[in-house]
Amino acid sequence: MTQSPRKKPEELRSHRWYGVKDMRAFGHRSRTAQMGFHRGDYAGKPVIAIINTWSDINPCHTHFKQRVEEVKRGIWQAGGFPVEMPAISLSEPFQKPTTMLYRNLLAMECEELLRSYPADGCVLMGGCDKTTPALMMGAISMDLPAIFMPAGPMLRGDYKGEFLGSGSDTWKYWAELRAGNITEQDWQDVEDGIARSPGHCMTMGTASTMTSAAEVLGFTLPGAASIPAPDSRHAQMATLTGKRIVDMVWEDLKPSDILSARSFDNAVTAVLALGGSTNAIVHLIALARRAGIALDIHRFDELARQTPVLANLRPSGKFLMEDFFYAGGLRALLTQLGDLLDLSQLTCSGRTLGANLEGATVFNDDVIRPRGNPLVAHSGLAVLVGNLAPAGAIIKPAAMEPGLRKHRGPAVVFKDYNDMAARIDDDALEVTKDSVIVLQSAGPQGAPGMPEWGQLPIPRKLLKEGVRDMVRISDARMSGTSYGACVLHVTPESHVGGPLALVRDGDLIELDVDARRIDMLVGDEELARRRAAWQQPAARFTRGYGVLYLKHIQQADTGCDFDFLETERAQTAAGGEPEIH
Ligand code: FES
C-alpha cells in the first residue's frame, strides 16, 4: 500500500468551498442544499468529480449514462460525495475533420473543470479513442488523485456467422465492394452487424490500446481495460472504481506519485506486445511530457526491438477484445512479459503493477501467446528516419505485406485529401502495384488535426487486379484498426515545409524497414530548387478554436500537444494554483 499519510477533512481542497466560515461558503452550501443534498451528505467528505464523456452522439459511451450511477454508488459507499461533470465527448465516428483536432480541448476542459470546482479527486470516464489520452492529460496537469474508468470494448461483430472487427473489417469489405466481390446487400449486412453493443471498438485499435496503456500506467484498477462494456463485471468495476478514488484522496495518491519514466516504458512495452495502435506514440509522448517525463519516438523503436507481439488480435492478428478478455485479458498478457516490465511501479490501486498481476492466468494461448510462440518475434512497430522524414515517421511492420519491407518505387503524389479523393480511382491514373502513393497536407497543421487518413486507398484498378497492399506515405495518422504498408506521422509535416512537401510524381522513393530508413532519391540541388519555389498553403481557420489550435499545435514527434500546456507540475494543484475565493 502507498505510504502517503491520510488527509484530515480540513485539508481537503473542497474544504475551501464548503468548510470555511464565510459568506461564499454559505453560498456553496445553500446552493448544494438547493440540489437536494443535506450538509451531512458532503460535510468533511472528499468531493469526487466524475468527468463523464457520455453524449447522445457517442455510441462507444452509450452505457456511461448507467455506469456513472454505478461509479456514484461506489463513491457513496466509501464515504465520498460524487459530482458528475459532463465534458465534451470526442466521438470518433462522427466528429469532423477528426477528433484529434479536439483532443487538447478536452484535456483543457478536464483540467479546468478540476481546477475551478471543488474537486478533491476525480473519476475519468472515457474510452473512445482520444477521450482516454485527453482526460489523462488534463488530470496529469492538475495532479489531483485521479482514476480512469474505461468504457470497455463492444461485443464482437457478427456477419453470416463470422466475427467482424471494428474498422478492420470495414476497410476489408469496402475494398471487396469496390473490387466487385460482394453485393450491396452484403455490405448492408456488414453495416447492421459490425457494431451491436455499447462499448468502444473491439479490435486492438486506438481505444483498446490507450485504455490498456492507462491500466499499465496505473490509472485504472487491475483488469479494468479488458472487460467488455455490456458484461456485468464492467458495472462491478465501475462501482469498485468509485470506491477506490475516495481512498486515493485520503491517501493523497496522485498521478505524480505513479508516473515515472519506467511506468511509461511499461506502457510502451505493453502497447507493443498488444500490437497496439500507432496513435499510442503520439498520445503517450503527450502524456509523458505533461508529467515532465522525457519520452521520444526513438524509445518506441528501442523497446520494439526487444518486445514480441503476443496478443493475437486484429488488425495484426485474428481475434477480438472479447476473446482477449476470456483468454485472461491484459493482466494475463502482462504476466507473459515478465522481465520486460518494471513490476515495482506503483498504481492507483495502492499496490505495485506486479502485485496487481497476482493470480492472472492465460486461458487460451492462441489468443495470448507465450514468449516462445509470439505472433511477431519483435519490431511490431518501427520508427523510420531519412531525408523524407528528418524528425521521424512510423510504420507497423506487423500489419503489412512482408514483401514490401524493402521497396523502391515511383511516387504518385496527391497534394491533399480532396485531390486524392478526386483522382485515386481514375482509370487514367498512372499507377502500378510498385508505385508509392504519397499524400501531402494531412498533418497536424495541414489537414488540420492530423486525421486518420494514413491508410491511403489502393486505386480501384489495382484492387481489381488483386492488389491489397502497397507502400503509402503521409503525414497523417492511421486508425489503430487499419493495416498495410503505410508510412505515417512523417515529421516535419508537409504544411510547414517538411520534405514531404517537395515530393513530385515519378520521384523514386525507397523504404527499408530493417534499416529504419525512408528516403526520396532526389539530389540535394534539385530539392533546394523545389524548396525555394515552395509556398505554404493557406491556413484553414481564421477565427475561433481553430486559430488557437493552429497557433499552438506541435508536431507529431512531440505529441501534438499545445505548446502552452506543456507546463511543469509546479504550477498544478499542490503548488502554484491561484488562491480561490
Ligand atoms: Fe469509439 Fe472506435 S469509434 S473507439
Coordinates of C-alpha atoms and ligand atoms in Angstrom, one line a residue:
M1 CA 0.0 0.0 0.0
T2 CA 1.0 3.6 -0.5
Q3 CA 2.8 5.2 2.4
S4 CA 1.0 8.5 2.0
P5 CA -0.5 9.9 5.2
R6 CA -4.2 10.1 5.5
K7 CA -5.5 13.6 5.0
K8 CA -7.7 15.4 7.5
P9 CA -11.1 16.7 6.4
E10 CA -10.0 20.3 6.8
E11 CA -7.0 19.5 4.5
L12 CA -9.4 18.6 1.6
R13 CA -9.3 21.0 -1.3
S14 CA -13.1 21.2 -1.1
H15 CA -12.9 22.5 2.4
R16 CA -12.2 25.9 0.9
W17 CA -15.7 25.8 -0.7
Y18 CA -17.7 24.0 2.0
G19 CA -16.0 24.1 5.3
V20 CA -14.8 27.7 6.0
K21 CA -16.9 30.2 7.8
D22 CA -17.5 33.0 5.3
M23 CA -20.3 34.2 3.1
R24 CA -19.0 32.4 -0.1
A25 CA -19.0 29.0 1.7
F26 CA -22.6 29.8 2.8
G27 CA -23.4 30.3 -0.8
H28 CA -21.8 27.0 -1.8
R29 CA -23.7 25.1 1.0
S30 CA -27.0 26.8 0.3
R31 CA -26.8 26.0 -3.4
T32 CA -25.9 22.4 -2.7
A33 CA -28.9 22.2 -0.5
Q34 CA -30.9 23.6 -3.4
M35 CA -29.9 20.4 -5.3
G36 CA -31.4 18.3 -2.6
F37 CA -28.4 17.4 -0.5
H38 CA -28.3 17.8 3.2
R39 CA -24.9 19.0 4.6
G40 CA -24.4 15.5 6.1
D41 CA -24.2 14.3 2.5
Y42 CA -20.9 16.1 1.9
A43 CA -19.5 17.8 5.0
G44 CA -16.0 16.6 5.7
K45 CA -16.1 14.1 2.7
P46 CA -14.0 14.0 -0.4
V47 CA -15.8 15.6 -3.3
I48 CA -15.2 13.4 -6.3
A49 CA -15.6 14.9 -9.7
I50 CA -16.8 12.4 -12.3
I51 CA -15.7 13.7 -15.7
N52 CA -18.2 11.9 -17.9
T53 CA -17.8 12.0 -21.7
W54 CA -21.2 10.5 -22.3
S55 CA -23.1 12.0 -25.2
D56 CA -26.0 11.1 -27.5
I57 CA -23.6 11.3 -30.4
N58 CA -21.0 8.9 -28.9
P59 CA -22.1 5.2 -29.4
C60 CA -19.0 4.0 -27.6
H61 CA -20.1 5.6 -24.4
T62 CA -23.8 4.8 -24.6
H63 CA -23.7 2.8 -21.3
F64 CA -22.0 5.7 -19.4
K65 CA -25.4 7.0 -18.5
Q66 CA -25.9 3.9 -16.4
R67 CA -22.2 3.3 -15.5
V68 CA -22.0 6.8 -13.9
E69 CA -24.7 5.7 -11.4
E70 CA -22.5 2.7 -10.5
V71 CA -19.5 4.9 -10.1
K72 CA -21.6 7.2 -7.8
R73 CA -22.7 4.1 -5.8
G74 CA -19.1 3.2 -5.1
I75 CA -18.3 6.8 -4.1
W76 CA -21.2 7.0 -1.7
Q77 CA -20.4 3.6 -0.2
A78 CA -16.8 4.7 0.5
G79 CA -17.9 8.0 2.1
G80 CA -17.4 10.4 -0.7
F81 CA -19.6 13.0 -2.4
P82 CA -20.0 12.3 -6.1
V83 CA -20.4 15.2 -8.5
E84 CA -20.9 14.4 -12.2
M85 CA -19.4 16.9 -14.6
P86 CA -20.1 16.2 -18.3
A87 CA -17.3 17.1 -20.7
I88 CA -17.0 17.3 -24.5
S89 CA -17.4 13.8 -26.0
L90 CA -14.9 13.1 -28.7
S91 CA -17.0 10.7 -30.8
E92 CA -14.6 9.1 -33.3
P93 CA -17.2 8.0 -35.9
F94 CA -18.9 11.4 -36.1
Q95 CA -16.6 14.3 -35.4
K96 CA -15.0 16.0 -38.4
P97 CA -12.4 16.5 -39.6
T98 CA -11.1 14.4 -36.8
T99 CA -11.4 14.0 -33.0
M100 CA -7.6 14.7 -32.8
L101 CA -8.4 18.3 -33.6
Y102 CA -10.2 18.4 -30.2
R103 CA -8.1 16.1 -28.0
N104 CA -6.3 19.1 -26.4
L105 CA -9.6 20.9 -26.0
L106 CA -11.0 18.0 -23.9
A107 CA -7.7 17.9 -22.0
M108 CA -8.0 21.6 -21.2
E109 CA -11.7 21.2 -20.2
C110 CA -10.8 18.3 -17.9
E111 CA -8.0 20.3 -16.2
E112 CA -10.1 23.5 -15.9
L113 CA -13.2 21.6 -14.5
L114 CA -11.0 20.1 -11.8
R115 CA -9.2 23.4 -11.1
S116 CA -12.3 25.6 -11.0
Y117 CA -14.7 23.4 -9.0
P118 CA -14.3 21.8 -5.5
A119 CA -12.8 18.5 -6.6
D120 CA -10.7 16.5 -4.2
G121 CA -10.2 13.7 -6.7
C122 CA -11.7 12.5 -10.0
V123 CA -13.0 9.6 -11.9
L124 CA -12.3 9.9 -15.6
M125 CA -14.9 8.2 -17.8
G126 CA -13.7 7.7 -21.3
G127 CA -12.6 5.1 -23.8
C128 CA -13.5 6.2 -27.4
D129 CA -10.0 6.9 -28.9
K130 CA -8.9 10.4 -28.0
T131 CA -11.0 10.6 -24.8
T132 CA -8.6 8.4 -22.9
P133 CA -5.4 10.5 -23.5
A134 CA -7.3 13.8 -23.3
L135 CA -8.8 13.1 -19.9
M136 CA -5.5 11.7 -18.6
M137 CA -3.5 14.7 -19.9
G138 CA -5.9 17.1 -18.1
A139 CA -5.7 15.1 -14.9
I140 CA -1.9 14.8 -15.0
S141 CA -1.6 18.6 -15.4
M142 CA -4.0 19.2 -12.5
D143 CA -2.3 16.4 -10.4
L144 CA -5.3 15.6 -8.1
P145 CA -5.9 12.0 -7.2
A146 CA -7.4 10.5 -10.4
I147 CA -8.6 7.1 -11.6
F148 CA -9.7 6.1 -15.1
M149 CA -12.9 4.1 -15.8
P150 CA -12.6 2.7 -19.3
A151 CA -15.7 2.3 -21.4
G152 CA -14.7 -1.3 -22.3
P153 CA -14.8 -2.9 -25.8
M154 CA -18.1 -3.7 -27.5
L155 CA -19.0 -7.3 -28.3
R156 CA -17.7 -9.0 -31.4
G157 CA -19.4 -8.0 -34.7
D158 CA -21.5 -10.6 -36.4
Y159 CA -21.9 -11.2 -40.2
K160 CA -23.2 -14.5 -41.7
G161 CA -21.7 -16.5 -38.8
E162 CA -18.3 -14.7 -39.0
F163 CA -16.9 -12.4 -36.4
L164 CA -16.4 -8.8 -37.6
G165 CA -13.8 -6.4 -36.2
S166 CA -14.4 -2.6 -35.8
G167 CA -12.7 -0.7 -38.5
S168 CA -10.5 -3.5 -39.9
D169 CA -13.5 -5.3 -41.4
T170 CA -14.9 -2.0 -42.6
W171 CA -11.8 -1.4 -44.7
K172 CA -11.7 -5.0 -45.8
Y173 CA -15.3 -5.3 -47.0
W174 CA -15.2 -1.8 -48.5
A175 CA -12.2 -2.9 -50.6
E176 CA -14.2 -6.0 -51.6
L177 CA -17.2 -3.9 -52.5
R178 CA -15.1 -1.6 -54.7
A179 CA -13.5 -4.7 -56.3
G180 CA -17.0 -6.0 -57.1
N181 CA -16.6 -9.1 -54.9
I182 CA -19.5 -8.5 -52.6
T183 CA -23.0 -7.1 -53.2
E184 CA -24.7 -4.0 -51.8
Q185 CA -26.9 -6.4 -49.6
D186 CA -23.7 -8.0 -48.2
W187 CA -22.4 -4.5 -47.5
Q188 CA -25.6 -3.6 -45.7
D189 CA -25.4 -6.8 -43.6
V190 CA -21.9 -5.8 -42.5
E191 CA -23.3 -2.4 -41.6
D192 CA -26.0 -3.9 -39.4
G193 CA -23.8 -6.4 -37.6
I194 CA -20.4 -4.7 -37.1
A195 CA -21.3 -2.6 -34.0
R196 CA -24.0 -4.4 -32.0
S197 CA -23.5 -3.3 -28.4
P198 CA -22.3 -0.3 -26.3
G199 CA -18.5 0.0 -25.9
H200 CA -15.6 1.1 -27.9
C201 CA -14.0 -0.5 -30.9
M202 CA -13.2 -4.2 -30.2
T203 CA -10.1 -4.6 -32.3
M204 CA -6.8 -3.6 -30.9
G205 CA -7.4 -0.1 -32.2
T206 CA -6.6 3.1 -30.5
A207 CA -9.3 2.8 -27.9
S208 CA -8.2 -0.7 -26.7
T209 CA -4.6 0.4 -27.0
M210 CA -5.0 3.5 -24.9
T211 CA -7.2 2.0 -22.2
S212 CA -4.7 -0.8 -21.9
A213 CA -1.9 1.8 -21.7
A214 CA -3.9 3.6 -19.0
E215 CA -4.1 0.4 -17.0
V216 CA -0.4 -0.3 -17.3
L217 CA 0.5 3.3 -16.3
G218 CA -1.5 2.6 -13.1
F219 CA -4.5 4.8 -13.9
T220 CA -7.2 2.0 -13.6
L221 CA -7.9 -0.7 -11.2
P222 CA -6.4 -4.1 -12.2
G223 CA -8.2 -5.7 -15.1
A224 CA -10.4 -2.8 -15.9
A225 CA -9.4 -2.2 -19.5
S226 CA -10.3 -5.6 -20.9
I227 CA -13.9 -6.1 -19.7
P228 CA -16.4 -5.9 -22.5
A229 CA -18.8 -2.9 -21.9
P230 CA -22.0 -4.9 -21.6
D231 CA -20.6 -7.5 -19.2
S232 CA -21.9 -7.2 -15.6
R233 CA -18.3 -7.3 -14.4
H234 CA -17.9 -4.0 -16.1
A235 CA -20.7 -2.5 -13.9
Q236 CA -19.0 -4.0 -10.9
M237 CA -15.7 -2.4 -11.9
A238 CA -17.4 0.9 -12.1
T239 CA -18.5 0.6 -8.5
L240 CA -15.1 -0.5 -7.4
T241 CA -13.5 2.4 -9.2
G242 CA -15.8 4.8 -7.4
K243 CA -14.9 3.2 -4.1
R244 CA -11.2 3.3 -4.7
I245 CA -11.0 7.0 -5.6
V246 CA -12.3 8.0 -2.2
D247 CA -9.4 6.2 -0.5
M248 CA -7.0 7.7 -3.0
V249 CA -8.0 11.1 -1.9
W250 CA -7.4 10.3 1.8
E251 CA -4.0 8.7 0.8
D252 CA -3.3 11.7 -1.4
L253 CA -2.2 9.3 -4.2
K254 CA -1.8 11.5 -7.3
P255 CA -0.6 10.9 -10.9
S256 CA 2.8 12.3 -10.0
D257 CA 3.1 9.5 -7.4
I258 CA 2.6 6.8 -10.0
L259 CA 4.0 8.1 -13.2
S260 CA 7.7 7.7 -14.0
A261 CA 10.0 7.0 -16.9
R262 CA 9.7 3.3 -16.0
S263 CA 5.9 3.3 -15.9
F264 CA 6.0 4.9 -19.4
D265 CA 8.4 2.2 -20.6
N266 CA 6.0 -0.4 -19.2
A267 CA 3.1 1.2 -21.1
V268 CA 5.1 1.3 -24.4
T269 CA 6.2 -2.3 -23.9
A270 CA 2.6 -3.4 -23.3
V271 CA 1.3 -1.5 -26.3
L272 CA 4.0 -3.2 -28.4
A273 CA 3.1 -6.6 -27.1
L274 CA -0.5 -5.9 -27.8
G275 CA 0.2 -5.0 -31.4
G276 CA -1.4 -1.7 -30.5
S277 CA -2.3 1.4 -32.4
T278 CA 0.4 3.7 -33.8
N279 CA -1.7 6.5 -32.3
A280 CA -0.3 5.5 -29.0
I281 CA 3.0 7.0 -29.9
V282 CA 1.6 10.5 -30.2
H283 CA -0.6 10.1 -27.1
L284 CA 2.0 8.5 -24.8
I285 CA 4.5 11.2 -25.7
A286 CA 2.0 13.9 -24.9
L287 CA 1.1 12.2 -21.6
A288 CA 4.7 11.9 -20.6
R289 CA 5.5 15.5 -21.4
R290 CA 2.6 16.6 -19.3
A291 CA 4.1 14.6 -16.5
G292 CA 7.5 16.2 -17.1
I293 CA 9.0 12.9 -18.3
A294 CA 11.2 12.7 -21.4
L295 CA 9.8 10.2 -23.9
D296 CA 10.7 10.4 -27.6
I297 CA 9.7 8.3 -30.6
H298 CA 13.1 6.5 -30.8
R299 CA 12.4 4.9 -27.4
F300 CA 9.4 3.2 -29.1
D301 CA 11.8 1.7 -31.6
E302 CA 14.3 0.6 -29.0
L303 CA 11.6 -1.2 -27.0
A304 CA 10.0 -2.6 -30.1
R305 CA 13.3 -4.4 -31.0
Q306 CA 13.1 -6.4 -27.8
T307 CA 9.3 -6.8 -27.4
P308 CA 7.4 -9.6 -29.1
V309 CA 3.8 -9.2 -30.2
L310 CA 1.9 -11.7 -28.0
A311 CA -1.7 -10.6 -28.5
N312 CA -3.2 -12.3 -31.5
L313 CA -5.7 -9.5 -32.0
R314 CA -6.9 -7.7 -35.2
P315 CA -5.7 -5.9 -37.1
S316 CA -2.3 -7.6 -36.7
G317 CA -3.8 -11.0 -35.7
K318 CA -7.0 -13.0 -35.6
F319 CA -9.1 -12.4 -32.5
L320 CA -11.1 -9.6 -30.9
M321 CA -11.2 -8.0 -27.4
E322 CA -14.0 -10.2 -26.2
D323 CA -11.8 -13.2 -26.9
F324 CA -8.9 -11.4 -25.2
F325 CA -11.0 -10.9 -22.1
Y326 CA -12.0 -14.6 -22.0
A327 CA -8.3 -15.6 -22.5
G328 CA -7.4 -13.7 -19.4
G329 CA -7.2 -10.1 -20.6
L330 CA -4.4 -7.6 -20.1
R331 CA -3.2 -8.9 -16.7
A332 CA -2.6 -12.3 -18.2
L333 CA -0.7 -10.8 -21.1
L334 CA 1.5 -8.8 -18.8
T335 CA 2.4 -11.9 -16.9
Q336 CA 4.0 -13.2 -20.1
L337 CA 6.1 -10.1 -20.5
G338 CA 7.8 -10.6 -17.1
D339 CA 11.3 -9.3 -17.3
L340 CA 10.4 -6.8 -19.9
L341 CA 8.4 -4.8 -17.4
D342 CA 9.4 -3.0 -14.2
L343 CA 6.8 -4.5 -11.9
S344 CA 7.7 -2.3 -8.9
Q345 CA 5.8 0.7 -10.3
L346 CA 3.0 2.0 -8.1
T347 CA -0.5 2.0 -9.4
C348 CA -3.8 3.7 -8.4
S349 CA -4.7 0.5 -6.5
G350 CA -2.1 1.5 -4.0
R351 CA -0.2 -1.6 -5.0
T352 CA 2.5 -2.2 -7.5
L353 CA 2.0 -3.4 -11.0
G354 CA 3.4 -6.7 -10.1
A355 CA 1.0 -7.1 -7.1
N356 CA -1.8 -6.3 -9.4
L357 CA -0.9 -9.3 -11.6
E358 CA -1.0 -11.9 -8.9
G359 CA -3.3 -14.8 -9.9
A360 CA -3.6 -13.7 -13.5
T361 CA -3.7 -16.7 -15.9
V362 CA -3.7 -17.2 -19.6
F363 CA -6.7 -19.4 -20.5
N364 CA -6.1 -19.5 -24.3
D365 CA -2.6 -19.5 -25.5
D366 CA -3.6 -18.9 -29.1
V367 CA -5.1 -15.5 -28.2
I368 CA -2.4 -14.6 -25.7
R369 CA 0.7 -16.2 -27.0
P370 CA 3.6 -17.4 -24.8
R371 CA 7.0 -15.8 -25.3
G372 CA 8.1 -19.0 -27.2
N373 CA 5.3 -18.7 -29.8
P374 CA 4.8 -15.0 -30.5
L375 CA 2.7 -13.6 -33.2
V376 CA 5.7 -11.4 -34.2
A377 CA 9.1 -12.0 -32.7
H378 CA 9.9 -8.3 -32.3
S379 CA 9.6 -4.9 -34.0
G380 CA 5.8 -4.9 -34.5
L381 CA 6.3 -1.1 -34.9
A382 CA 9.2 0.7 -36.3
V383 CA 10.5 4.3 -36.4
L384 CA 11.9 5.4 -39.7
V385 CA 14.2 8.4 -40.5
G386 CA 15.6 9.7 -43.7
N387 CA 15.6 12.7 -46.0
L388 CA 11.8 12.3 -46.3
A389 CA 11.3 12.4 -42.5
P390 CA 14.2 14.0 -40.7
A391 CA 12.3 14.0 -37.4
G392 CA 10.9 10.6 -37.9
A393 CA 8.0 8.5 -39.3
I394 CA 6.2 5.4 -38.2
I395 CA 5.3 2.1 -39.8
K396 CA 3.7 -1.0 -38.4
P397 CA 5.6 -4.0 -40.0
A398 CA 3.3 -6.5 -38.2
A399 CA 0.4 -5.3 -40.2
M400 CA 1.9 -5.1 -43.7
E401 CA 2.9 -7.5 -46.5
P402 CA 6.4 -8.7 -45.7
G403 CA 7.4 -8.3 -49.3
L404 CA 7.1 -4.6 -49.0
R405 CA 9.6 -4.2 -46.1
K406 CA 12.3 -3.2 -48.6
H407 CA 10.8 -1.4 -51.6
R408 CA 11.7 1.2 -54.2
G409 CA 9.1 2.8 -56.4
P410 CA 8.0 5.9 -58.2
A411 CA 5.8 8.4 -56.3
V412 CA 2.2 9.2 -57.2
V413 CA 1.6 12.4 -55.3
F414 CA -1.7 13.9 -54.1
K415 CA -1.4 17.4 -52.8
D416 CA -4.3 17.0 -50.3
Y417 CA -7.2 14.7 -49.4
N418 CA -9.6 16.2 -51.9
D419 CA -7.1 15.8 -54.7
M420 CA -6.7 12.1 -53.7
A421 CA -10.5 11.5 -53.5
A422 CA -11.0 13.0 -56.9
R423 CA -8.2 11.0 -58.7
I424 CA -7.4 7.8 -56.9
D425 CA -10.0 5.7 -58.7
D426 CA -9.4 7.3 -62.1
D427 CA -8.5 4.6 -64.6
A428 CA -6.2 7.1 -66.3
L429 CA -4.1 7.5 -63.1
E430 CA -0.6 6.3 -63.9
V431 CA 0.0 3.9 -61.1
T432 CA 1.2 0.3 -60.7
K433 CA 1.5 -2.0 -57.7
D434 CA 5.1 -0.9 -57.4
S435 CA 4.2 2.8 -57.1
V436 CA 4.4 4.7 -53.8
I437 CA 1.3 6.7 -53.1
V438 CA 2.0 10.0 -51.3
L439 CA -0.5 12.2 -49.6
Q440 CA 0.5 15.8 -48.6
S441 CA -1.2 18.3 -46.3
A442 CA -2.6 15.7 -43.9
G443 CA -0.6 16.5 -40.7
P444 CA -1.3 18.4 -37.5
Q445 CA -1.5 21.8 -39.2
G446 CA -2.1 20.8 -42.8
A447 CA -5.3 18.8 -42.6
P448 CA -5.6 20.2 -39.9
G449 CA -5.8 17.8 -37.0
M450 CA -3.7 15.0 -38.4
P451 CA -6.7 12.8 -39.3
E452 CA -6.6 9.1 -39.6
W453 CA -6.2 9.2 -43.4
G454 CA -2.9 7.3 -43.4
Q455 CA -4.3 4.1 -44.8
L456 CA -4.5 5.7 -48.2
P457 CA -6.8 3.8 -50.5
I458 CA -5.5 1.5 -53.1
P459 CA -6.5 2.6 -56.6
R460 CA -9.6 0.7 -57.8
K461 CA -8.0 -0.6 -60.9
L462 CA -5.2 -2.2 -58.8
L463 CA -7.8 -3.6 -56.4
K464 CA -9.5 -5.3 -59.4
E465 CA -6.1 -6.8 -60.2
G466 CA -5.9 -8.3 -56.7
V467 CA -3.5 -5.8 -55.2
R468 CA -4.3 -5.5 -51.4
D469 CA -1.2 -3.7 -50.1
M470 CA 1.3 -1.2 -51.4
V471 CA 3.6 1.4 -49.9
R472 CA 1.8 4.6 -48.9
I473 CA 3.2 7.7 -47.2
S474 CA 1.7 10.6 -45.5
D475 CA 2.0 13.0 -42.5
A476 CA -1.4 11.7 -41.3
R477 CA -2.1 9.2 -38.6
M478 CA -3.8 5.8 -39.2
S479 CA -6.7 4.3 -37.4
G480 CA -5.5 1.6 -35.0
T481 CA -7.9 -0.7 -36.7
S482 CA -6.1 -0.2 -40.1
Y483 CA -3.3 -2.2 -41.7
G484 CA -1.0 -2.0 -44.6
A485 CA 2.5 -0.7 -45.6
C486 CA 1.6 2.8 -44.5
V487 CA 4.3 5.2 -43.5
L488 CA 2.7 7.6 -41.1
H489 CA 3.4 10.7 -39.0
V490 CA 6.0 12.0 -41.4
T491 CA 7.7 14.8 -39.5
P492 CA 8.0 17.7 -40.0
E493 CA 4.7 17.7 -41.9
S494 CA 4.4 19.0 -45.4
H495 CA 2.3 22.0 -44.4
V496 CA 5.2 23.6 -42.5
G497 CA 7.7 22.8 -45.3
G498 CA 8.8 19.3 -44.4
P499 CA 10.5 17.4 -47.2
L500 CA 7.2 15.5 -47.9
A501 CA 6.0 18.8 -49.5
L502 CA 8.8 18.6 -52.0
V503 CA 8.0 15.2 -53.5
R504 CA 6.8 15.1 -57.1
D505 CA 5.2 12.5 -59.3
G506 CA 7.8 10.0 -60.5
D507 CA 10.4 10.7 -57.8
L508 CA 11.9 7.4 -56.6
I509 CA 11.1 6.6 -53.0
E510 CA 12.9 4.0 -51.0
L511 CA 11.5 2.2 -47.9
D512 CA 13.8 0.0 -45.9
V513 CA 12.1 -1.2 -42.7
D514 CA 15.0 -3.2 -41.5
A515 CA 17.4 -0.3 -41.9
R516 CA 14.7 2.1 -40.5
R517 CA 15.0 4.4 -43.5
I518 CA 12.6 6.3 -45.7
D519 CA 14.2 8.4 -48.4
M520 CA 13.4 10.1 -51.7
L521 CA 16.2 9.6 -54.2
V522 CA 16.3 13.2 -55.4
G523 CA 19.5 15.2 -55.4
D524 CA 20.2 17.9 -52.9
E525 CA 20.4 20.6 -55.6
E526 CA 17.0 19.7 -57.0
L527 CA 15.5 19.6 -53.5
A528 CA 16.9 23.1 -52.8
R529 CA 15.4 24.4 -56.0
R530 CA 12.0 22.9 -55.1
R531 CA 12.3 24.3 -51.6
A532 CA 12.9 27.8 -52.9
A533 CA 9.8 27.6 -55.0
W534 CA 7.6 26.1 -52.3
Q535 CA 4.8 28.2 -50.9
Q536 CA 2.9 27.3 -47.7
P537 CA -0.8 26.5 -48.3
A538 CA -3.3 28.9 -46.7
A539 CA -4.3 28.3 -43.1
R540 CA -7.7 26.7 -42.8
F541 CA -9.0 28.7 -39.9
T542 CA -9.4 32.4 -39.5
R543 CA -11.4 32.5 -36.3
G544 CA -12.4 30.5 -33.2
Y545 CA -10.8 27.5 -31.6
G546 CA -9.1 26.6 -35.0
V547 CA -6.9 29.7 -34.8
L548 CA -5.8 28.8 -31.2
Y549 CA -5.1 25.3 -32.5
L550 CA -3.0 26.3 -35.5
K551 CA -1.0 28.8 -33.5
H552 CA 0.0 26.4 -30.7
I553 CA -0.2 22.8 -32.1
Q554 CA 3.2 21.0 -32.1
Q555 CA 4.4 18.3 -34.4
A556 CA 3.8 14.5 -34.1
D557 CA 7.2 13.7 -32.7
T558 CA 6.5 15.7 -29.6
G559 CA 2.9 14.5 -29.1
C560 CA 0.8 17.2 -30.8
D561 CA 0.1 19.0 -27.5
F562 CA -0.3 22.8 -27.4
D563 CA 3.0 24.4 -26.5
F564 CA 1.4 26.4 -23.7
L565 CA 0.1 23.2 -22.0
E566 CA 3.5 21.6 -21.6
T567 CA 3.9 23.1 -18.1
E568 CA 5.9 21.9 -15.2
R569 CA 4.0 20.2 -12.4
A570 CA 4.9 23.0 -10.0
Q571 CA 2.0 25.0 -11.5
T572 CA -0.6 22.5 -10.5
A573 CA -2.7 21.7 -7.5
A574 CA -0.3 21.4 -4.7
G575 CA 2.0 24.1 -6.0
G576 CA 1.2 27.4 -7.6
E577 CA -2.5 27.1 -8.0
P578 CA -4.0 30.5 -7.5
E579 CA -6.0 31.2 -4.3
I580 CA -9.7 30.6 -4.9
H581 CA -12.2 32.9 -3.3
Ligands
FES1 FE1 -15.2 5.0 -30.5 FE2 -13.7 3.4 -32.2 S1 -15.4 4.7 -32.6 S2 -13.5 3.7 -30.1

